[in-house]
Amino acid sequence: MNITLPGNWSVLSLKQKLYSLKKLISLSLLILLSSTAAFAQITVKGIIYDTDKTPLAGATIQITGTNTRTQSDAEGKYQITAPNGTSRLTVSFVGYESQTVSINNQILLNITLSSLNNLEAVVVIGYASVRKNDLTGAATTVSAKDFNKGPLNAPDQLIQGKVAGVQMINNSGQPGGASTVRIRGNSAITGTGQPLYVVDGVALDGRSARPSTSAGIGTAPDGNPLNFINPADIESMEILKDASATAIYGSRAAYGVVLITTKRGKSGETKIDVSASAGVSNIARRVDVLTGDEYRAALQKYSLTTGNFGSSVDALDAITRTAYNQNYSIGISGGTNGNTFRVSLGYQDQQGIIKTTDFKKYSAGFNGNFKFLESKKLGVDINMISNQYLESVAPITTDAGFTGSLISQALSWNPTQSFYNPDGSLFIDYGSTTINPLAALAANNDKSKVSTILGSVSPYYKITPWLEYRMLASVNYSTGIRRASTRSTLNLQGIQPSGTFLGGYASYSNNELITQQFTNTLNFNKEIASKLNLNAILGYEYSNFINKGATNTATGFGDIAADYTDAFQTTAPANRTFSTFNNPTTELQSYFARAIFNYDNRYILTATFRADGSTKFGKSNRYGYFPSFAAAWDIRKESFMSDIQWLDQLKLRLGYGKTGNQDFPSGSAQLRYDFGNANGSPILTPINNENADLKWQSDKQANVGIDFGLFKNRLTGSIDYFNKKTNDLLFPQIAFSPAVGGNVPTWVNLPGQIINKGLELTLNGTIIDKDNFTWSLGGNATFINNKVQNINGIIKTGSLNGQGLSGVTTEVIQNGLPLFAMVTRQYNGLDASGFSQYTDDGFTAYYVGNPNPKVILGLSTNLRYKKFSFTANFNGSFGQDIYNNTANSVLAISNLGAQRNISAALVNSPIQESLANPIAASSRYIEKGNYLKLANATLNYNIGNIGKSIKSLNVYVNGQNLFVITKYTGFDPEVNVNKGVSGVPSAGIDYTAYPTARTFNFGVNFSL
């Protein structure tokens, strides 16, 4: 260090010289100490939190500008050594905003990260991303930390009860079974009415390659087309609800859009994430039928001398079991210099609670994000999902007749009759229509295998900092094989031997689904004037859809020592059928654009337009046009609101737009024929007539919403009012014979509308916010009204099955009523003789039930105390009715005289019902479907790091379907068996569905 003395040093007095020298020495020491402090290493400790004060395990803490980094442990704690006290820390975590903070010589530094759900978050809304603050439509993001937990098969189960306006129903308890998802009500009079799912930019077909053929006893329930996606690989799901948010998807967005974003790698050291769980399941609720002793008492009450075989058995207990499940997933991720990757593997093995049933899934995934050139302007995103799942399916169908499928056979089994003969063999009463459910299980062999590969490559080039071109090419290939057979040992008509017929039935089917998508977009995002920003996208897209397959069936195998599906050649040629199909390829060509104008982060205007051309429609109406407009006003940022300290957010949203629907069969506007054979010669049979004027079904929707945040955002929420009108309803109309074109359908646009309007409320609050204890509570409620108007005539659907109900329907689409209104006889109790009484003696059908809920509810709570955390999720719906087809036909009082079981409620009636009371459809079997269910609960304990290898070790116990509050007498009020007629769907009918399971799991997850 060089010290320069004052220029007049020589003339100063001794005292002055000593004083000046003292000042120089003090200043030098201060400089020296400051330099030492600035350049000495410092060790910083602390905890990384989210805004709920929940510790974030696995957050990356890096010394800014260096390669020195560490990760937070299971308790969110970190420790890092910085070069000096003036260094800065950059903290990042997936799903949260990165944050850079100055150390400022602090050795204890706690850091809070804001979730990307805040106003500056980037939200995917279709073909591009925008800041959440720029949203004008009704859209909700559910991130991985908020998903439902447990051994779930498909992504739609992750968001049940999580989003206002969305109702998700598991159609039955079958592992891998179909679900029903409704966004803002039901408006589909044909097709599925399900939302469009988009995975990493690739729109899904919405169908499953799993063949629907069964083992000859009826129509098998559907599988879930989303089973090919591993829920553990999903980062977030964005639900787009109103026309402003969905119009960018045009003709496929009438029922809403769900955007699924899978997990990505991030820069840093290679990381391995491991999760594993195992658990047990049992039947959650039972249908109340008579026990052996109760059955004997009922026989005595009715003075019946036959039907008591001396035993006491429980048939439902005999066909069910304690089922086991196990789930494993591994994710390997990392990257450097902006090039990242993630590889995942998954395995799921879930036994069904019905014996012989199970669901196994093998999945693998890869995604990579790579940048090229020194400027990093050129990049490519690569995604691949591969999956294969295997099912063993029970002999349960949606339309079995009076002999029933497995559930009806078990419920109606005489509880005094043993399942076994004295020699231990299964009791089979040949010549009887009563089927031993254990014999049905033993005779059935129904297995399916579905393999799927979804791959996409998306190169992009950043032309300028504000202009980017991107191309996406994808292929979704799925193939399904199903082998199903019923052995000749079963005493079922058409299956059991008779005369020269050896008995037995088998089918072998395969389906193939192929979807190709090519998308080109140009993205613009720039401030075009002072305080005015424009975020715009212009795009072109081409897609095609291929569906083809084949089915073989054969009968008359006899008791051969082989699987029937391996030995079709043993049957007589006359007993075999073989058919193939190749639906017309559907092509969809689209042009779309969207512009978002943001002035001063206060006033936002969004305009969207899409033009879709589809080969499904008539020559005169190939193209449909789908515009939308929306505006938002961030009132909180106005100067007159600046003094209101307790209000953090207040945003008003308005929107109106039009979307479309093309969810109906390919080639429906064309004159189509099916190939056949008659007397050895090929023939053509018409399938549907041509309609050159067939046009798009459209939905026009208005939305008014408000978002708010109070008390430093400890209380946040939103309120939305929507009014959705569905027009030009697509319908396969059959003319009365002998009409021109024959008695085959002609697809038309019906006059009339389906109206869904309602109010959505969402509220989330942090009740307690302490370092060691937090408690948050969230909920959503939807109030909705559904009505059909201006439709001519009556469309019948909702078929009933079982003894005495052949050809009976119980639901209608009719002007002035809700969609799928239940119209049937009005039941007025029993007369003195024990016979049913009906209004107008049953000759007039009345509107007596509504399967559409009036209120949909979701509740969740989260508590954290130190290392423990607890989460519970409830869902429910109110105001809907369920038609109990099982009680109507399977458990009727007449069973008692036929030596079959009955509903326990029938013997306790104040008036003794007559055994001769005919089985008939009526309001007697319409029950209130109100319920509140604790669908999911999880208790976690964060252990932390173990040694140098295992990081963020967490163990948990999870329960599903823990209890339900309801007065419904079936297995589960959350049910929707497909009882459609001629392509027209149904709602709210329960018929011998696979029972729901209650499941408990123990799991662990950690990182390496």
PDB file of C-alpha atoms in Angstrom, residues 217-383:
ATOM      1  CA  ILE A 217     -72.075 -61.738 -23.019  1.00  0.00           C
ATOM      2  CA  GLY A 218     -72.721 -58.102 -23.968  1.00  0.00           C
ATOM      3  CA  THR A 219     -70.990 -54.780 -24.541  1.00  0.00           C
ATOM      4  CA  ALA A 220     -67.909 -54.258 -22.395  1.00  0.00           C
ATOM      5  CA  PRO A 221     -67.355 -50.893 -20.652  1.00  0.00           C
ATOM      6  CA  ASP A 222     -64.899 -48.562 -22.345  1.00  0.00           C
ATOM      7  CA  GLY A 223     -61.311 -47.983 -21.309  1.00  0.00           C
ATOM      8  CA  ASN A 224     -59.773 -44.567 -20.691  1.00  0.00           C
ATOM      9  CA  PRO A 225     -58.066 -43.160 -23.832  1.00  0.00           C
ATOM     10  CA  LEU A 226     -55.606 -41.279 -21.581  1.00  0.00           C
ATOM     11  CA  ASN A 227     -54.217 -44.437 -19.982  1.00  0.00           C
ATOM     12  CA  PHE A 228     -51.078 -44.192 -22.130  1.00  0.00           C
ATOM     13  CA  ILE A 229     -49.843 -41.140 -20.205  1.00  0.00           C
ATOM     14  CA  ASN A 230     -47.962 -41.735 -16.951  1.00  0.00           C
ATOM     15  CA  PRO A 231     -49.410 -39.282 -14.385  1.00  0.00           C
ATOM     16  CA  ALA A 232     -45.980 -39.118 -12.697  1.00  0.00           C
ATOM     17  CA  ASP A 233     -44.562 -37.452 -15.836  1.00  0.00           C
ATOM     18  CA  ILE A 234     -46.979 -34.510 -15.804  1.00  0.00           C
ATOM     19  CA  GLU A 235     -45.802 -31.087 -14.663  1.00  0.00           C
ATOM     20  CA  SER A 236     -49.080 -29.181 -14.975  1.00  0.00           C
ATOM     21  CA  MET A 237     -52.526 -29.195 -16.531  1.00  0.00           C
ATOM     22  CA  GLU A 238     -54.201 -26.089 -17.897  1.00  0.00           C
ATOM     23  CA  ILE A 239     -57.993 -26.176 -18.229  1.00  0.00           C
ATOM     24  CA  LEU A 240     -59.416 -23.744 -20.797  1.00  0.00           C
ATOM     25  CA  LYS A 241     -63.119 -23.157 -20.217  1.00  0.00           C
ATOM     26  CA  ASP A 242     -64.566 -20.191 -22.093  1.00  0.00           C
ATOM     27  CA  ALA A 243     -64.563 -19.325 -25.794  1.00  0.00           C
ATOM     28  CA  SER A 244     -61.861 -16.683 -25.408  1.00  0.00           C
ATOM     29  CA  ALA A 245     -59.451 -19.334 -24.121  1.00  0.00           C
ATOM     30  CA  THR A 246     -60.539 -22.220 -26.380  1.00  0.00           C
ATOM     31  CA  ALA A 247     -61.331 -20.559 -29.734  1.00  0.00           C
ATOM     32  CA  ILE A 248     -57.720 -20.987 -30.891  1.00  0.00           C
ATOM     33  CA  TYR A 249     -58.603 -24.710 -31.193  1.00  0.00           C
ATOM     34  CA  GLY A 250     -61.731 -23.917 -33.195  1.00  0.00           C
ATOM     35  CA  SER A 251     -63.746 -26.906 -34.347  1.00  0.00           C
ATOM     36  CA  ARG A 252     -62.544 -29.242 -31.582  1.00  0.00           C
ATOM     37  CA  ALA A 253     -63.006 -26.937 -28.596  1.00  0.00           C
ATOM     38  CA  ALA A 254     -66.770 -26.949 -27.972  1.00  0.00           C
ATOM     39  CA  TYR A 255     -66.437 -29.065 -24.833  1.00  0.00           C
ATOM     40  CA  GLY A 256     -63.371 -27.267 -23.455  1.00  0.00           C
ATOM     41  CA  VAL A 257     -59.633 -27.890 -23.768  1.00  0.00           C
ATOM     42  CA  VAL A 258     -57.162 -29.479 -21.343  1.00  0.00           C
ATOM     43  CA  LEU A 259     -53.487 -28.712 -21.985  1.00  0.00           C
ATOM     44  CA  ILE A 260     -51.084 -31.254 -20.476  1.00  0.00           C
ATOM     45  CA  THR A 261     -47.447 -30.216 -20.012  1.00  0.00           C
ATOM     46  CA  THR A 262     -44.982 -32.965 -19.169  1.00  0.00           C
ATOM     47  CA  LYS A 263     -41.937 -32.538 -16.955  1.00  0.00           C
ATOM     48  CA  ARG A 264     -38.748 -31.087 -18.409  1.00  0.00           C
ATOM     49  CA  GLY A 265     -35.098 -31.300 -17.481  1.00  0.00           C
ATOM     50  CA  LYS A 266     -33.256 -28.278 -16.175  1.00  0.00           C
ATOM     51  CA  SER A 267     -29.651 -27.188 -16.351  1.00  0.00           C
ATOM     52  CA  GLY A 268     -27.393 -28.574 -13.673  1.00  0.00           C
ATOM     53  CA  GLU A 269     -25.933 -31.839 -12.519  1.00  0.00           C
ATOM     54  CA  THR A 270     -27.699 -34.997 -13.611  1.00  0.00           C
ATOM     55  CA  LYS A 271     -30.434 -35.804 -11.137  1.00  0.00           C
ATOM     56  CA  ILE A 272     -32.350 -39.019 -10.517  1.00  0.00           C
ATOM     57  CA  ASP A 273     -35.823 -38.781  -8.994  1.00  0.00           C
ATOM     58  CA  VAL A 274     -37.317 -42.005  -7.656  1.00  0.00           C
ATOM     59  CA  SER A 275     -40.814 -42.729  -6.371  1.00  0.00           C
ATOM     60  CA  ALA A 276     -42.314 -46.029  -5.262  1.00  0.00           C
ATOM     61  CA  SER A 277     -45.528 -47.052  -3.573  1.00  0.00           C
ATOM     62  CA  ALA A 278     -47.504 -50.158  -2.687  1.00  0.00           C
ATOM     63  CA  GLY A 279     -50.957 -50.604  -1.291  1.00  0.00           C
ATOM     64  CA  VAL A 280     -54.117 -52.595  -0.764  1.00  0.00           C
ATOM     65  CA  SER A 281     -57.707 -52.129  -1.940  1.00  0.00           C
ATOM     66  CA  ASN A 282     -61.072 -53.430  -0.815  1.00  0.00           C
ATOM     67  CA  ILE A 283     -64.627 -52.791  -1.878  1.00  0.00           C
ATOM     68  CA  ALA A 284     -65.687 -49.358  -0.637  1.00  0.00           C
ATOM     69  CA  ARG A 285     -69.471 -49.807  -0.391  1.00  0.00           C
ATOM     70  CA  ARG A 286     -71.857 -52.710  -0.849  1.00  0.00           C
ATOM     71  CA  VAL A 287     -75.358 -53.040  -2.205  1.00  0.00           C
ATOM     72  CA  ASP A 288     -77.622 -54.221   0.606  1.00  0.00           C
ATOM     73  CA  VAL A 289     -79.091 -57.628  -0.291  1.00  0.00           C
ATOM     74  CA  LEU A 290     -80.372 -60.383   1.971  1.00  0.00           C
ATOM     75  CA  THR A 291     -78.050 -62.640   3.941  1.00  0.00           C
ATOM     76  CA  GLY A 292     -78.734 -66.381   4.175  1.00  0.00           C
ATOM     77  CA  ASP A 293     -80.720 -66.035   7.405  1.00  0.00           C
ATOM     78  CA  GLU A 294     -82.613 -62.987   6.131  1.00  0.00           C
ATOM     79  CA  TYR A 295     -83.446 -64.844   2.929  1.00  0.00           C
ATOM     80  CA  ARG A 296     -84.863 -67.784   4.890  1.00  0.00           C
ATOM     81  CA  ALA A 297     -86.939 -65.346   6.954  1.00  0.00           C
ATOM     82  CA  ALA A 298     -88.242 -63.738   3.756  1.00  0.00           C
ATOM     83  CA  LEU A 299     -89.254 -67.157   2.373  1.00  0.00           C
ATOM     84  CA  GLN A 300     -91.147 -67.817   5.570  1.00  0.00           C
ATOM     85  CA  LYS A 301     -92.776 -64.373   5.451  1.00  0.00           C
ATOM     86  CA  TYR A 302     -94.042 -65.081   1.948  1.00  0.00           C
ATOM     87  CA  SER A 303     -94.995 -68.696   2.809  1.00  0.00           C
ATOM     88  CA  LEU A 304     -92.611 -70.098   0.179  1.00  0.00           C
ATOM     89  CA  THR A 305     -91.581 -73.702   0.744  1.00  0.00           C
ATOM     90  CA  THR A 306     -88.797 -73.856  -1.852  1.00  0.00           C
ATOM     91  CA  GLY A 307     -85.618 -71.842  -2.240  1.00  0.00           C
ATOM     92  CA  ASN A 308     -83.822 -72.685   1.020  1.00  0.00           C
ATOM     93  CA  PHE A 309     -80.767 -74.822   0.256  1.00  0.00           C
ATOM     94  CA  GLY A 310     -79.395 -74.735   3.790  1.00  0.00           C
ATOM     95  CA  SER A 311     -76.182 -72.755   3.303  1.00  0.00           C
ATOM     96  CA  SER A 312     -75.220 -69.158   4.039  1.00  0.00           C
ATOM     97  CA  VAL A 313     -72.968 -67.588   1.422  1.00  0.00           C
ATOM     98  CA  ASP A 314     -72.037 -64.073   0.323  1.00  0.00           C
ATOM     99  CA  ALA A 315     -71.675 -64.009  -3.454  1.00  0.00           C
ATOM    100  CA  LEU A 316     -70.301 -60.474  -3.618  1.00  0.00           C
ATOM    101  CA  ASP A 317     -67.667 -61.395  -1.069  1.00  0.00           C
ATOM    102  CA  ALA A 318     -66.864 -64.540  -3.092  1.00  0.00           C
ATOM    103  CA  ILE A 319     -66.046 -62.656  -6.308  1.00  0.00           C
ATOM    104  CA  THR A 320     -64.120 -59.805  -4.645  1.00  0.00           C
ATOM    105  CA  ARG A 321     -60.766 -59.780  -2.886  1.00  0.00           C
ATOM    106  CA  THR A 322     -58.193 -57.691  -1.123  1.00  0.00           C
ATOM    107  CA  ALA A 323     -56.285 -56.365  -4.112  1.00  0.00           C
ATOM    108  CA  TYR A 324     -52.682 -55.198  -4.162  1.00  0.00           C
ATOM    109  CA  ASN A 325     -51.008 -52.501  -6.202  1.00  0.00           C
ATOM    110  CA  GLN A 326     -47.473 -51.303  -6.757  1.00  0.00           C
ATOM    111  CA  ASN A 327     -46.173 -48.267  -8.615  1.00  0.00           C
ATOM    112  CA  TYR A 328     -42.645 -47.228  -9.534  1.00  0.00           C
ATOM    113  CA  SER A 329     -41.301 -44.287 -11.515  1.00  0.00           C
ATOM    114  CA  ILE A 330     -37.815 -42.989 -12.219  1.00  0.00           C
ATOM    115  CA  GLY A 331     -36.882 -39.679 -13.798  1.00  0.00           C
ATOM    116  CA  ILE A 332     -33.348 -38.802 -14.916  1.00  0.00           C
ATOM    117  CA  SER A 333     -32.766 -35.178 -15.866  1.00  0.00           C
ATOM    118  CA  GLY A 334     -30.054 -32.614 -16.321  1.00  0.00           C
ATOM    119  CA  GLY A 335     -28.277 -30.453 -18.859  1.00  0.00           C
ATOM    120  CA  THR A 336     -25.765 -27.704 -19.471  1.00  0.00           C
ATOM    121  CA  ASN A 337     -25.649 -24.427 -21.381  1.00  0.00           C
ATOM    122  CA  GLY A 338     -29.381 -24.384 -21.981  1.00  0.00           C
ATOM    123  CA  ASN A 339     -29.454 -27.909 -23.437  1.00  0.00           C
ATOM    124  CA  THR A 340     -31.612 -30.050 -21.151  1.00  0.00           C
ATOM    125  CA  PHE A 341     -33.086 -33.526 -21.142  1.00  0.00           C
ATOM    126  CA  ARG A 342     -35.330 -35.809 -19.114  1.00  0.00           C
ATOM    127  CA  VAL A 343     -35.775 -39.573 -19.361  1.00  0.00           C
ATOM    128  CA  SER A 344     -38.489 -41.378 -17.426  1.00  0.00           C
ATOM    129  CA  LEU A 345     -39.541 -44.951 -16.774  1.00  0.00           C
ATOM    130  CA  GLY A 346     -42.697 -46.143 -15.057  1.00  0.00           C
ATOM    131  CA  TYR A 347     -44.333 -49.394 -13.996  1.00  0.00           C
ATOM    132  CA  GLN A 348     -47.778 -49.874 -12.489  1.00  0.00           C
ATOM    133  CA  ASP A 349     -49.385 -53.122 -11.385  1.00  0.00           C
ATOM    134  CA  GLN A 350     -52.899 -52.713 -10.028  1.00  0.00           C
ATOM    135  CA  GLN A 351     -55.048 -55.677  -9.132  1.00  0.00           C
ATOM    136  CA  GLY A 352     -58.788 -55.158  -9.352  1.00  0.00           C
ATOM    137  CA  ILE A 353     -61.010 -55.924  -6.379  1.00  0.00           C
ATOM    138  CA  ILE A 354     -62.933 -58.307  -8.665  1.00  0.00           C
ATOM    139  CA  LYS A 355     -60.999 -61.576  -8.813  1.00  0.00           C
ATOM    140  CA  THR A 356     -59.006 -62.232 -12.021  1.00  0.00           C
ATOM    141  CA  THR A 357     -58.979 -58.531 -12.996  1.00  0.00           C
ATOM    142  CA  ASP A 358     -55.877 -56.394 -13.132  1.00  0.00           C
ATOM    143  CA  PHE A 359     -54.212 -53.501 -14.931  1.00  0.00           C
ATOM    144  CA  LYS A 360     -50.489 -53.339 -15.731  1.00  0.00           C
ATOM    145  CA  LYS A 361     -48.773 -50.410 -17.379  1.00  0.00           C
ATOM    146  CA  TYR A 362     -45.238 -49.950 -18.684  1.00  0.00           C
ATOM    147  CA  SER A 363     -44.235 -46.450 -19.717  1.00  0.00           C
ATOM    148  CA  ALA A 364     -41.154 -44.605 -20.911  1.00  0.00           C
ATOM    149  CA  GLY A 365     -40.641 -41.024 -21.936  1.00  0.00           C
ATOM    150  CA  PHE A 366     -37.987 -38.691 -23.270  1.00  0.00           C
ATOM    151  CA  ASN A 367     -37.874 -34.995 -23.883  1.00  0.00           C
ATOM    152  CA  GLY A 368     -34.943 -32.850 -24.875  1.00  0.00           C
ATOM    153  CA  ASN A 369     -34.537 -29.124 -25.371  1.00  0.00           C
ATOM    154  CA  PHE A 370     -31.480 -28.267 -27.421  1.00  0.00           C
ATOM    155  CA  LYS A 371     -30.066 -24.956 -28.673  1.00  0.00           C
ATOM    156  CA  PHE A 372     -27.575 -24.422 -31.488  1.00  0.00           C
ATOM    157  CA  LEU A 373     -25.362 -21.719 -32.965  1.00  0.00           C
ATOM    158  CA  GLU A 374     -23.324 -19.281 -30.932  1.00  0.00           C
ATOM    159  CA  SER A 375     -26.343 -17.010 -30.722  1.00  0.00           C
ATOM    160  CA  LYS A 376     -28.576 -19.886 -29.460  1.00  0.00           C
ATOM    161  CA  LYS A 377     -31.263 -18.658 -31.839  1.00  0.00           C
ATOM    162  CA  LEU A 378     -31.774 -22.084 -33.385  1.00  0.00           C
ATOM    163  CA  GLY A 379     -33.296 -24.779 -31.219  1.00  0.00           C
ATOM    164  CA  VAL A 380     -35.304 -27.981 -31.252  1.00  0.00           C
ATOM    165  CA  ASP A 381     -37.633 -29.620 -28.742  1.00  0.00           C
ATOM    166  CA  ILE A 382     -38.041 -33.395 -28.909  1.00  0.00           C
ATOM    167  CA  ASN A 383     -40.735 -35.321 -27.049  1.00  0.00           C
TER     168      ASN A 383
END
